[in-house]
Coordinates of C-alpha atoms and ligand atoms in Angstrom, one line a residue:
M1 CA 0.2 0.0 0.1
K2 CA 1.2 3.5 -0.9
I3 CA -0.1 6.4 0.9
G4 CA 0.2 10.0 -0.9
I5 CA 0.9 13.1 1.1
L6 CA 0.3 16.6 0.3
G7 CA 3.1 18.5 1.7
G8 CA 6.6 17.2 2.6
G9 CA 7.6 18.6 6.1
Q10 CA 7.7 17.1 9.6
L11 CA 4.3 15.8 9.9
A12 CA 4.3 14.1 6.7
R13 CA 8.0 12.6 7.7
M14 CA 6.6 11.7 11.3
L15 CA 3.4 9.8 9.3
A16 CA 6.2 7.7 7.3
L17 CA 7.9 6.6 10.4
A18 CA 5.1 5.5 11.6
G19 CA 3.7 3.8 8.5
Y20 CA 6.7 1.7 7.9
P21 CA 6.2 -1.2 10.8
L22 CA 3.0 -1.4 8.9
G23 CA 4.6 -2.1 5.5
L24 CA 3.2 1.0 3.9
E25 CA 5.2 3.2 1.6
F26 CA 4.8 7.0 1.0
I27 CA 5.1 9.4 -1.9
V28 CA 5.0 13.2 -0.9
L29 CA 4.1 16.2 -3.1
C30 CA 6.1 19.2 -1.9
P31 CA 7.7 22.3 -3.5
S32 CA 10.6 22.3 -0.9
T33 CA 13.7 21.1 -2.1
E34 CA 14.5 20.6 1.5
A35 CA 11.1 18.7 2.0
C36 CA 11.9 16.9 5.2
A37 CA 9.9 13.9 4.3
A38 CA 12.0 13.5 1.5
P39 CA 14.4 10.9 3.2
V40 CA 11.8 8.5 3.9
S41 CA 9.3 8.8 0.8
E42 CA 9.5 9.3 -2.7
H43 CA 9.4 13.0 -3.4
L44 CA 7.5 14.7 -6.1
L45 CA 9.1 18.1 -6.5
A46 CA 6.2 20.3 -7.7
G47 CA 3.9 23.1 -6.8
F48 CA 0.2 22.4 -5.7
D49 CA -1.1 23.6 -8.4
D50 CA 0.9 21.5 -11.0
N51 CA -1.6 19.3 -12.1
E52 CA 0.7 17.0 -13.9
A53 CA 2.6 16.1 -10.8
L54 CA -1.0 15.9 -8.6
K55 CA -2.0 13.4 -11.6
Q56 CA 1.1 11.2 -10.7
L57 CA 0.4 11.5 -7.0
A58 CA -3.2 10.2 -7.4
D59 CA -1.8 7.4 -9.7
K60 CA 1.0 6.1 -7.6
A61 CA -0.8 6.3 -4.3
D62 CA -3.5 4.0 -2.8
V63 CA -5.1 6.9 -1.0
I64 CA -4.2 10.3 -0.5
T65 CA -3.8 12.9 2.6
Y66 CA -2.1 15.7 3.3
E67 CA -0.3 17.5 6.2
F68 CA -1.0 21.3 6.2
E69 CA -4.3 23.0 5.6
N70 CA -3.2 25.3 3.2
V71 CA -3.2 23.4 0.3
P72 CA -5.2 25.2 -2.7
A73 CA -9.1 23.7 -2.5
E74 CA -8.7 23.2 -6.3
A75 CA -5.7 20.8 -5.9
V76 CA -7.5 18.7 -3.5
E77 CA -10.7 18.7 -5.7
F78 CA -8.3 17.7 -8.8
L79 CA -7.1 14.8 -6.6
S80 CA -10.4 13.8 -5.4
Q81 CA -11.8 13.2 -8.9
H82 CA -8.7 10.9 -9.4
N83 CA -8.5 9.0 -6.1
T84 CA -9.8 9.0 -2.5
V85 CA -8.7 11.9 -0.4
Y86 CA -9.0 11.7 3.6
P87 CA -9.9 13.9 5.3
P88 CA -12.7 15.0 3.5
P89 CA -12.4 18.0 1.4
L90 CA -15.2 19.9 3.2
A91 CA -13.2 19.4 6.4
L92 CA -10.2 21.4 4.8
A93 CA -12.5 23.8 3.1
T94 CA -14.3 24.9 6.7
G95 CA -10.9 24.5 8.5
R96 CA -8.9 26.8 6.5
D97 CA -11.5 29.4 6.4
R98 CA -11.7 31.2 10.1
L99 CA -14.9 32.7 9.5
K100 CA -16.9 29.0 8.3
E101 CA -14.9 27.4 11.1
K102 CA -16.6 29.7 14.0
T103 CA -19.8 29.8 12.0
L104 CA -19.9 25.9 12.0
F105 CA -19.1 25.5 15.6
N106 CA -21.8 28.3 16.5
K107 CA -24.2 26.3 14.9
L108 CA -23.3 23.0 16.3
G109 CA -24.0 24.9 19.8
I110 CA -20.3 24.9 20.8
N111 CA -18.7 28.2 22.0
T112 CA -16.3 30.5 20.5
A113 CA -14.8 33.8 21.4
S114 CA -17.2 36.1 19.6
F115 CA -16.2 37.2 16.2
A116 CA -17.2 39.4 13.3
D117 CA -16.5 39.4 9.4
I118 CA -14.4 42.0 8.3
T119 CA -14.7 43.3 4.9
D120 CA -13.6 47.3 4.7
L121 CA -12.5 49.7 7.3
P122 CA -16.5 50.4 8.4
S123 CA -17.1 46.9 8.9
L124 CA -13.8 46.8 11.3
Q125 CA -15.0 49.6 13.0
Q126 CA -18.5 48.5 14.0
A127 CA -17.5 45.3 14.8
V128 CA -15.0 47.0 17.6
N129 CA -18.1 48.8 18.9
K130 CA -19.9 45.4 19.2
I131 CA -16.9 43.3 20.5
G132 CA -15.2 45.7 22.4
L133 CA -11.1 46.0 22.7
P134 CA -8.7 44.3 23.3
A135 CA -9.7 41.8 20.2
I136 CA -7.7 40.4 17.6
L137 CA -7.8 40.9 14.1
K138 CA -7.0 37.3 12.0
T139 CA -6.9 36.7 8.2
R140 CA -9.8 34.7 7.2
T141 CA -7.3 32.3 5.4
E142 CA -3.4 31.4 5.1
G143 CA -3.0 32.3 9.0
Y144 CA -0.9 29.7 11.4
D145 CA 1.5 30.0 14.3
G146 CA 0.2 33.8 14.7
K147 CA 1.0 34.8 11.3
G148 CA -1.7 37.4 10.2
Q149 CA -3.0 38.5 13.5
F150 CA -3.1 41.8 14.8
V151 CA -4.1 42.5 18.6
L152 CA -6.1 45.7 18.6
R153 CA -5.9 47.4 22.3
S154 CA -7.1 51.1 21.4
P155 CA -9.0 52.6 18.8
Q156 CA -5.8 54.2 17.4
D157 CA -5.0 50.6 16.6
I158 CA -8.1 50.0 14.0
E159 CA -6.9 52.0 11.2
P160 CA -3.3 50.9 11.2
A161 CA -4.2 47.3 11.5
W162 CA -6.8 47.4 8.7
Q163 CA -3.8 48.9 6.3
S164 CA -1.7 45.7 7.4
L165 CA -4.1 43.2 6.1
N166 CA -3.6 44.7 2.6
G167 CA -7.3 44.3 1.8
V168 CA -7.3 40.6 2.3
T169 CA -10.7 39.8 4.3
A170 CA -10.6 38.8 7.9
I171 CA -12.3 38.2 11.3
L172 CA -12.5 40.3 14.3
E173 CA -12.6 38.2 17.5
G174 CA -13.0 38.9 20.9
F175 CA -9.7 38.6 23.6
V176 CA -10.2 36.0 25.9
N177 CA -8.8 36.1 29.2
F178 CA -8.1 32.1 29.0
E179 CA -7.0 30.3 32.5
R180 CA -5.4 27.9 30.0
E181 CA -5.1 26.5 26.9
V182 CA -6.0 22.5 25.7
S183 CA -6.4 20.6 22.7
I184 CA -7.9 17.4 22.1
I185 CA -6.4 14.9 19.3
A186 CA -9.2 13.1 18.1
V187 CA -9.4 10.2 15.2
R188 CA -12.2 8.7 13.3
S189 CA -11.8 5.9 10.8
C190 CA -13.6 5.5 7.5
T191 CA -15.3 2.9 9.1
G192 CA -16.8 5.1 11.3
E193 CA -15.0 3.7 14.8
M194 CA -13.7 7.1 17.0
A195 CA -11.2 7.5 19.6
F196 CA -9.6 10.5 21.6
Y197 CA -6.6 11.2 23.1
P198 CA -6.1 12.6 26.8
L199 CA -6.2 16.5 26.5
S200 CA -3.1 18.4 25.8
E201 CA -2.5 21.4 27.6
N202 CA -0.4 24.0 25.7
V203 CA 1.3 26.9 26.0
H204 CA 2.1 29.2 22.9
R205 CA 4.6 32.5 22.9
G206 CA 4.2 34.9 20.0
G207 CA 1.7 33.0 18.6
I208 CA 3.7 29.4 18.1
L209 CA 3.2 26.5 20.4
R210 CA 6.0 26.0 22.9
L211 CA 5.0 23.4 25.0
S212 CA 2.3 20.7 25.7
N213 CA 1.5 18.4 28.3
S214 CA -0.8 15.3 28.8
L215 CA -1.4 14.4 32.3
A216 CA -3.8 11.9 33.3
N217 CA -7.4 12.5 34.2
D218 CA -7.8 16.1 32.8
P219 CA -11.5 17.9 34.1
M220 CA -12.3 18.5 30.9
Q221 CA -11.6 15.7 29.1
S222 CA -15.3 14.5 28.6
K223 CA -16.5 18.3 27.7
A224 CA -13.9 18.0 24.7
E225 CA -14.8 14.5 23.3
T226 CA -18.5 15.7 23.1
Y227 CA -17.6 18.6 21.2
A228 CA -15.0 16.5 19.3
T229 CA -17.8 13.5 18.5
Q230 CA -20.1 16.5 17.1
L231 CA -17.8 18.0 14.6
L232 CA -16.1 14.5 13.3
E233 CA -19.6 13.3 12.9
H234 CA -21.2 16.6 11.3
L235 CA -17.9 16.4 8.8
D236 CA -18.2 12.6 8.0
Y237 CA -14.6 12.6 9.1
V238 CA -11.7 10.4 8.6
G239 CA -8.5 10.8 9.9
V240 CA -6.7 12.6 12.8
L241 CA -8.2 16.2 13.8
A242 CA -7.5 18.4 16.6
I243 CA -9.4 21.1 18.3
E244 CA -7.9 23.8 20.0
F245 CA -9.8 25.6 22.9
F246 CA -9.6 28.0 25.5
Q247 CA -10.6 27.2 29.2
K248 CA -12.1 29.8 31.1
D249 CA -14.7 29.5 34.1
N250 CA -14.8 25.7 33.6
E251 CA -16.2 26.1 30.1
L252 CA -14.2 25.6 26.9
L253 CA -14.4 27.9 23.9
V254 CA -13.3 26.7 20.6
N255 CA -10.3 28.6 18.9
E256 CA -10.0 26.4 16.0
Y257 CA -9.6 22.8 14.5
A258 CA -6.7 21.4 12.4
P259 CA -7.7 18.7 9.9
R260 CA -4.8 16.8 10.5
V261 CA -2.2 15.1 12.8
H262 CA -1.1 18.3 15.0
N263 CA 2.0 19.5 17.0
S264 CA 0.0 19.5 20.5
G265 CA -0.3 15.4 19.7
H266 CA 3.5 14.9 18.9
W267 CA 4.0 13.3 22.5
T268 CA 1.7 10.7 21.5
I269 CA 4.6 9.1 19.9
E270 CA 6.2 7.6 23.2
G271 CA 3.6 9.0 25.7
A272 CA 0.4 6.8 24.1
H273 CA 0.0 3.1 23.3
T274 CA -0.6 4.2 19.4
S275 CA 0.8 7.3 18.2
Q276 CA -1.4 9.8 16.5
F277 CA 0.7 9.3 13.3
E278 CA -0.1 5.6 13.3
N279 CA -3.9 5.9 14.3
H280 CA -4.3 8.6 11.3
L281 CA -3.0 6.0 9.0
R282 CA -5.1 3.6 10.4
A283 CA -8.2 5.5 10.0
I284 CA -7.5 6.1 6.5
L285 CA -7.1 2.7 5.6
G286 CA -9.9 1.3 7.4
L287 CA -7.9 -0.7 9.9
P288 CA -8.7 -1.1 13.5
L289 CA -7.9 2.0 15.5
G290 CA -4.9 1.6 18.5
S291 CA -5.4 2.4 21.9
T292 CA -5.1 6.1 22.9
A293 CA -4.1 5.5 26.5
L294 CA -1.5 7.2 28.1
N295 CA 1.9 5.3 28.8
S296 CA 2.4 7.9 31.3
N297 CA 2.2 11.5 32.0
A298 CA 3.8 13.1 29.2
A299 CA 5.3 16.3 28.0
M300 CA 6.8 17.7 24.5
I301 CA 9.0 20.8 24.2
N302 CA 9.2 22.1 20.5
L303 CA 12.7 23.0 19.4
I304 CA 12.4 26.4 17.8
G305 CA 15.1 27.9 15.9
E306 CA 18.3 26.5 17.2
I307 CA 19.4 22.7 17.4
P308 CA 20.9 21.6 20.8
E309 CA 23.3 19.1 21.2
S310 CA 21.8 15.7 21.4
A311 CA 23.8 14.7 24.5
D312 CA 22.2 17.5 26.0
I313 CA 19.0 16.3 26.1
L314 CA 19.6 12.0 26.1
K315 CA 21.3 12.3 29.1
Y316 CA 18.3 12.6 31.1
P317 CA 16.0 9.3 31.5
D318 CA 12.7 8.7 29.6
T319 CA 13.6 11.8 27.4
H320 CA 13.5 11.2 23.6
L321 CA 14.8 13.6 20.8
H322 CA 13.0 14.2 17.3
L323 CA 14.9 16.3 14.7
Y324 CA 13.4 17.0 11.5
G325 CA 16.1 17.3 9.4
K326 CA 15.9 20.7 8.7
S327 CA 18.5 23.7 8.9
P328 CA 17.7 25.8 11.8
R329 CA 16.5 29.5 11.1
E330 CA 14.6 32.0 13.5
G331 CA 11.1 30.8 14.3
R332 CA 11.2 27.5 12.3
K333 CA 10.3 24.2 14.1
V334 CA 13.5 22.0 13.9
G335 CA 12.6 19.2 16.3
H336 CA 11.1 18.1 19.5
I337 CA 11.6 16.7 22.6
T338 CA 9.3 14.3 24.7
L339 CA 9.5 13.6 28.2
L340 CA 7.5 10.5 30.1
D341 CA 7.3 10.5 33.9
N342 CA 4.7 8.6 36.1
D343 CA 5.4 11.4 38.6
K344 CA 3.5 14.6 37.5
D345 CA 5.5 16.9 39.6
S346 CA 9.1 15.5 38.5
L347 CA 7.8 15.8 35.0
L348 CA 7.1 19.6 35.4
E349 CA 10.3 19.8 37.1
R350 CA 12.1 18.1 34.2
V351 CA 10.2 20.3 31.6
K352 CA 11.0 23.6 33.5
L353 CA 15.0 22.2 33.3
L354 CA 14.8 21.9 29.2
S355 CA 12.4 24.9 27.9
Ligands
AMP401 P1 -4.5 30.9 16.4 O1 -3.5 31.3 15.2 O2 -5.9 31.5 16.2 O3 -4.4 29.5 16.8 O4 -3.7 31.7 17.4 C1 -2.5 31.4 17.8 C2 -2.4 32.0 19.6 O5 -2.8 33.1 20.1 C3 -3.6 30.8 20.5 O6 -3.0 30.0 20.8 C4 -3.5 32.0 21.7 O7 -2.4 31.8 22.5 C5 -3.6 33.3 21.0 N1 -4.8 33.7 20.8 C6 -5.6 33.6 19.6 N2 -7.0 34.0 19.3 C7 -6.8 34.6 20.8 C8 -7.9 35.0 21.5 N3 -9.3 35.6 20.7 N4 -8.1 35.4 22.7 C9 -6.5 35.2 23.4 N5 -5.8 34.7 22.8 C10 -5.7 34.3 21.4

């Protein structure tokens, strides 16, 4: 069986690494000559708008998936005419547009921060009057890791924020004074079987995920699973999906979902019985899902911009290093560390030491 992947970054690399023990092969389509999945797959070096390369991917693979959501809708449409694409294109189209995404959650009865559609300066001014300040202006599409976002703190920020968008459509979101951020990694197979990982508690700085912990028995687990079930079923979803939440006063407000394996689930490689990567592959192939139970409390630290000496990390017990084969650059995710510990306090101590 050969799995085709749109995108050839670290998520594609970790999917391939999880798939080899199952006897799977991989082919990735990625426009970068430095695609870090290339050493573990066949690499089609082409743009996502190259129909000849897309056709080649469709012909060579048994099923197609993707590792990031900013793939042009036309590419997914083209592929789905020639092969099976999971997760379903509707999940991608909704998830990559913040307005459609938040509207869907509200329709499902799941709370989000208050938001408004922004198409011009007057609509931004009206939205600020309604939502209040501080608020965050976010581009509707193409934003990730805090890119395309502007915090508005005073009325003087309104016009410069609008100018900086360069005319692209956006949403304004009320600023949530959350107690913590959590995410759930959920998986649904093409047979309809579902499973949920224990919640990850996430710390972002500058819009980029720095740290995820997964500790046993999170009090918000069952609420998050209920919301995830609603979304998976509504989208007739197949594969792994992550939902990011803000927690405030024992309530979960959805921030966004990602229709793919997710950075806040990297700890599952060593921290869970079956990793998110293996379960994504099982789901799209219709294989029975593996257990999502914790092996022990787990934490994941992203390595951003710098690659440490391996020995400086590996000298600690139950500590695992993943390097993605990328050259370091400011703000670039080049790897991650996973720490395991049955004792929650000692896990958090070790996280402090290494982050
Ligand atoms: P996003 O790109 O929407 O995932 O945002 C990246 C990070 O910015 C989030 O994980 C939060 O830490 C922060 N953030 C985004 N939206 C809000 C909001 N409405 N209120 C407070 N913080 C936010």
